[in-house]
PDB file of C-alpha atoms in Angstrom:
ATOM      1  CA  MET A   1     -25.684 -26.491 -21.204  1.00 51.00           C
ATOM      2  CA  PHE A   2     -23.992 -23.250 -22.155  1.00 61.00           C
ATOM      3  CA  ASP A   3     -24.002 -23.537 -26.080  1.00 68.00           C
ATOM      4  CA  GLY A   4     -24.605 -20.110 -27.443  1.00 64.00           C
ATOM      5  CA  LEU A   5     -23.948 -18.451 -24.024  1.00 74.00           C
ATOM      6  CA  LEU A   6     -24.199 -14.824 -25.405  1.00 77.00           C
ATOM      7  CA  GLU A   7     -26.493 -14.655 -28.385  1.00 85.00           C
ATOM      8  CA  PRO A   8     -27.475 -11.319 -29.888  1.00 86.00           C
ATOM      9  CA  THR A   9     -30.792 -11.486 -28.024  1.00 90.00           C
ATOM     10  CA  HIS A  10     -29.124 -11.865 -24.758  1.00 89.00           C
ATOM     11  CA  LEU A  11     -26.815  -8.886 -25.460  1.00 87.00           C
ATOM     12  CA  ILE A  12     -29.724  -6.598 -26.435  1.00 91.00           C
ATOM     13  CA  ILE A  13     -31.480  -7.403 -23.208  1.00 92.00           C
ATOM     14  CA  ILE A  14     -28.314  -6.841 -21.176  1.00 89.00           C
ATOM     15  CA  LEU A  15     -27.854  -3.384 -22.942  1.00 86.00           C
ATOM     16  CA  VAL A  16     -31.631  -2.609 -22.323  1.00 90.00           C
ATOM     17  CA  ILE A  17     -31.144  -3.285 -18.645  1.00 91.00           C
ATOM     18  CA  VAL A  18     -28.064  -1.350 -18.207  1.00 86.00           C
ATOM     19  CA  LEU A  19     -29.713   1.619 -20.162  1.00 86.00           C
ATOM     20  CA  ILE A  20     -32.704   1.504 -17.578  1.00 89.00           C
ATOM     21  CA  ILE A  21     -30.600   1.180 -14.659  1.00 88.00           C
ATOM     22  CA  PHE A  22     -27.946   3.834 -15.443  1.00 84.00           C
ATOM     23  CA  GLY A  23     -29.782   6.036 -18.027  1.00 85.00           C
ATOM     24  CA  PRO A  24     -28.616   7.446 -21.292  1.00 83.00           C
ATOM     25  CA  GLY A  25     -26.641  10.274 -19.668  1.00 85.00           C
ATOM     26  CA  LYS A  26     -24.423   7.965 -17.638  1.00 85.00           C
ATOM     27  CA  LEU A  27     -23.636   5.513 -20.416  1.00 82.00           C
ATOM     28  CA  PRO A  28     -20.600   7.684 -22.025  1.00 86.00           C
ATOM     29  CA  GLU A  29     -19.144   8.207 -18.501  1.00 88.00           C
ATOM     30  CA  LEU A  30     -19.494   4.575 -17.870  1.00 84.00           C
ATOM     31  CA  GLY A  31     -17.917   3.598 -21.214  1.00 86.00           C
ATOM     32  CA  SER A  32     -14.933   5.908 -20.881  1.00 91.00           C
ATOM     33  CA  ALA A  33     -14.227   4.791 -17.152  1.00 91.00           C
ATOM     34  CA  LEU A  34     -14.311   1.296 -18.353  1.00 89.00           C
ATOM     35  CA  GLY A  35     -11.960   2.015 -21.366  1.00 93.00           C
ATOM     36  CA  ARG A  36      -9.417   3.757 -19.098  1.00 94.00           C
ATOM     37  CA  GLY A  37      -9.483   0.918 -16.655  1.00 94.00           C
ATOM     38  CA  ILE A  38      -8.630  -1.687 -19.346  1.00 93.00           C
ATOM     39  CA  LYS A  39      -5.840   0.665 -20.920  1.00 94.00           C
ATOM     40  CA  GLU A  40      -4.438   0.822 -17.510  1.00 93.00           C
ATOM     41  CA  PHE A  41      -4.690  -2.676 -16.722  1.00 92.00           C
ATOM     42  CA  ARG A  42      -2.978  -3.523 -20.103  1.00 92.00           C
ATOM     43  CA  GLY A  43      -0.303  -0.945 -19.462  1.00 90.00           C
ATOM     44  CA  GLY A  44       0.326  -2.533 -16.006  1.00 88.00           C
ATOM     45  CA  MET A  45       0.606  -5.952 -17.470  1.00 87.00           C
ATOM     46  CA  GLN A  46       3.151  -4.784 -20.014  1.00 87.00           C
ATOM     47  CA  GLU A  47       5.205  -3.097 -17.293  1.00 83.00           C
ATOM     48  CA  ALA A  48       5.133  -6.327 -15.256  1.00 81.00           C
ATOM     49  CA  ALA A  49       6.290  -8.386 -18.398  1.00 79.00           C
ATOM     50  CA  GLU A  50       9.285  -6.218 -19.189  1.00 76.00           C
ATOM     51  CA  PRO A  51      12.474  -6.609 -17.142  1.00 72.00           C
ATOM     52  CA  PRO A  52      13.312  -3.535 -15.150  1.00 65.00           C
ATOM     53  CA  ALA A  53      15.538  -1.078 -16.778  1.00 62.00           C
ATOM     54  CA  GLN A  54      19.006  -0.901 -15.273  1.00 59.00           C
ATOM     55  CA  ALA A  55      20.061   2.624 -14.284  1.00 52.00           C
ATOM     56  CA  THR A  56      23.198   4.008 -16.055  1.00 54.00           C
ATOM     57  CA  MET A  57      25.860   4.635 -13.481  1.00 53.00           C
ATOM     58  CA  SER A  58      27.533   8.211 -13.943  1.00 55.00           C
ATOM     59  CA  PRO A  59      30.923   8.636 -12.501  1.00 56.00           C
ATOM     60  CA  ALA A  60      30.724  10.163  -9.046  1.00 55.00           C
ATOM     61  CA  THR A  61      32.014  13.565  -8.443  1.00 57.00           C
ATOM     62  CA  VAL A  62      35.322  13.486  -6.363  1.00 55.00           C
ATOM     63  CA  VAL A  63      35.574  16.437  -3.884  1.00 58.00           C
ATOM     64  CA  SER A  64      39.414  17.080  -2.865  1.00 57.00           C
ATOM     65  CA  PRO A  65      39.484  17.588   0.889  1.00 58.00           C
ATOM     66  CA  GLY A  66      41.022  20.844   2.108  1.00 57.00           C
ATOM     67  CA  PRO A  67      44.291  20.808   4.172  1.00 58.00           C
ATOM     68  CA  ALA A  68      44.601  18.294   6.854  1.00 57.00           C
ATOM     69  CA  THR A  69      44.174  20.261  10.117  1.00 58.00           C
ATOM     70  CA  PRO A  70      43.234  18.700  13.352  1.00 57.00           C
ATOM     71  CA  THR A  71      39.990  19.938  14.873  1.00 58.00           C
ATOM     72  CA  VAL A  72      39.966  20.173  18.609  1.00 57.00           C
ATOM     73  CA  VAL A  73      36.554  20.311  20.483  1.00 57.00           C
ATOM     74  CA  GLU A  74      36.353  21.237  23.984  1.00 58.00           C
ATOM     75  CA  SER A  75      33.382  20.553  26.322  1.00 55.00           C
ATOM     76  CA  ALA A  76      32.639  22.099  29.561  1.00 57.00           C
ATOM     77  CA  ALA A  77      31.369  18.700  31.207  1.00 56.00           C
ATOM     78  CA  PRO A  78      32.070  15.287  30.184  1.00 56.00           C
ATOM     79  CA  THR A  79      28.759  13.475  28.615  1.00 58.00           C
ATOM     80  CA  VAL A  80      27.553  10.540  30.240  1.00 58.00           C
ATOM     81  CA  ALA A  81      25.237   8.103  28.418  1.00 58.00           C
ATOM     82  CA  SER A  82      22.379   7.578  30.484  1.00 61.00           C
ATOM     83  CA  ALA A  83      20.561   4.217  30.841  1.00 57.00           C
ATOM     84  CA  PRO A  84      16.893   4.231  29.786  1.00 57.00           C
ATOM     85  CA  GLU A  85      14.711   4.317  32.958  1.00 57.00           C
ATOM     86  CA  PRO A  86      13.059   1.014  33.710  1.00 56.00           C
ATOM     87  CA  VAL A  87       9.405   0.563  32.828  1.00 55.00           C
ATOM     88  CA  ALA A  88       7.152  -1.042  35.408  1.00 65.00           C
ATOM     89  CA  ALA A  89       5.510  -4.035  33.859  1.00 71.00           C
ATOM     90  CA  THR A  90       2.497  -5.981  34.885  1.00 80.00           C
ATOM     91  CA  VAL A  91       1.908  -9.658  33.835  1.00 84.00           C
ATOM     92  CA  CYS A  92      -1.102 -10.640  31.344  1.00 84.00           C
ATOM     93  CA  PRO A  93      -3.552 -12.834  33.131  1.00 83.00           C
ATOM     94  CA  THR A  94      -4.161 -14.851  29.873  1.00 84.00           C
ATOM     95  CA  CYS A  95      -0.663 -15.422  28.559  1.00 86.00           C
ATOM     96  CA  GLY A  96       1.903 -14.565  31.345  1.00 84.00           C
ATOM     97  CA  ALA A  97       3.680 -12.266  29.272  1.00 85.00           C
ATOM     98  CA  ALA A  98       5.153  -8.907  30.661  1.00 85.00           C
ATOM     99  CA  VAL A  99       2.866  -5.939  29.617  1.00 83.00           C
ATOM    100  CA  PRO A 100       4.381  -2.338  30.098  1.00 83.00           C
ATOM    101  CA  SER A 101       2.397  -0.179  32.454  1.00 79.00           C
ATOM    102  CA  GLY A 102       1.334   2.101  29.766  1.00 80.00           C
ATOM    103  CA  ALA A 103       0.033  -0.515  27.309  1.00 83.00           C
ATOM    104  CA  ARG A 104      -3.806  -1.025  26.973  1.00 82.00           C
ATOM    105  CA  PHE A 105      -3.422  -4.501  25.313  1.00 83.00           C
ATOM    106  CA  CYS A 106      -1.067  -7.416  25.734  1.00 85.00           C
ATOM    107  CA  GLY A 107       1.330  -7.677  22.880  1.00 82.00           C
ATOM    108  CA  GLN A 108       1.547 -11.369  23.059  1.00 82.00           C
ATOM    109  CA  CYS A 109      -2.010 -12.242  22.871  1.00 87.00           C
ATOM    110  CA  GLY A 110      -3.870  -9.000  22.443  1.00 83.00           C
ATOM    111  CA  THR A 111      -6.024  -9.378  25.543  1.00 82.00           C
ATOM    112  CA  PRO A 112      -6.819  -6.130  27.366  1.00 85.00           C
ATOM    113  CA  ALA A 113      -3.912  -5.295  29.808  1.00 79.00           C
ATOM    114  CA  PRO A 114      -4.747  -5.361  33.704  1.00 74.00           C
ATOM    115  CA  GLN A 115      -5.163  -1.513  34.869  1.00 72.00           C
ATOM    116  CA  SER A 116      -3.085  -0.881  37.907  1.00 58.00           C
TER     117      SER A 116
END
């Protein structure tokens, strides 16, 4: 069925059709773009086949600390960690999950959130 799939006459017909579609001015650009693409593809395949290069470890620079002196920090008022304010939530009519009041869609099922 596919004996002699690409005979010289078939290649000539394909070349004439490409020449008619793209014109003689675009063929060099088309060929160079195709060549660059193949070159990048081959380079990517070679990078994927090679094992990753191991980075050489250089000795770390050691900085000697200065004299050990305690640092005293005084604050005017004690800081108190405040708890986050509770967010009013509504219930999704489709799945029953809690939906925050500012949300436009249910995070569980994706249906539009009920507007209150």
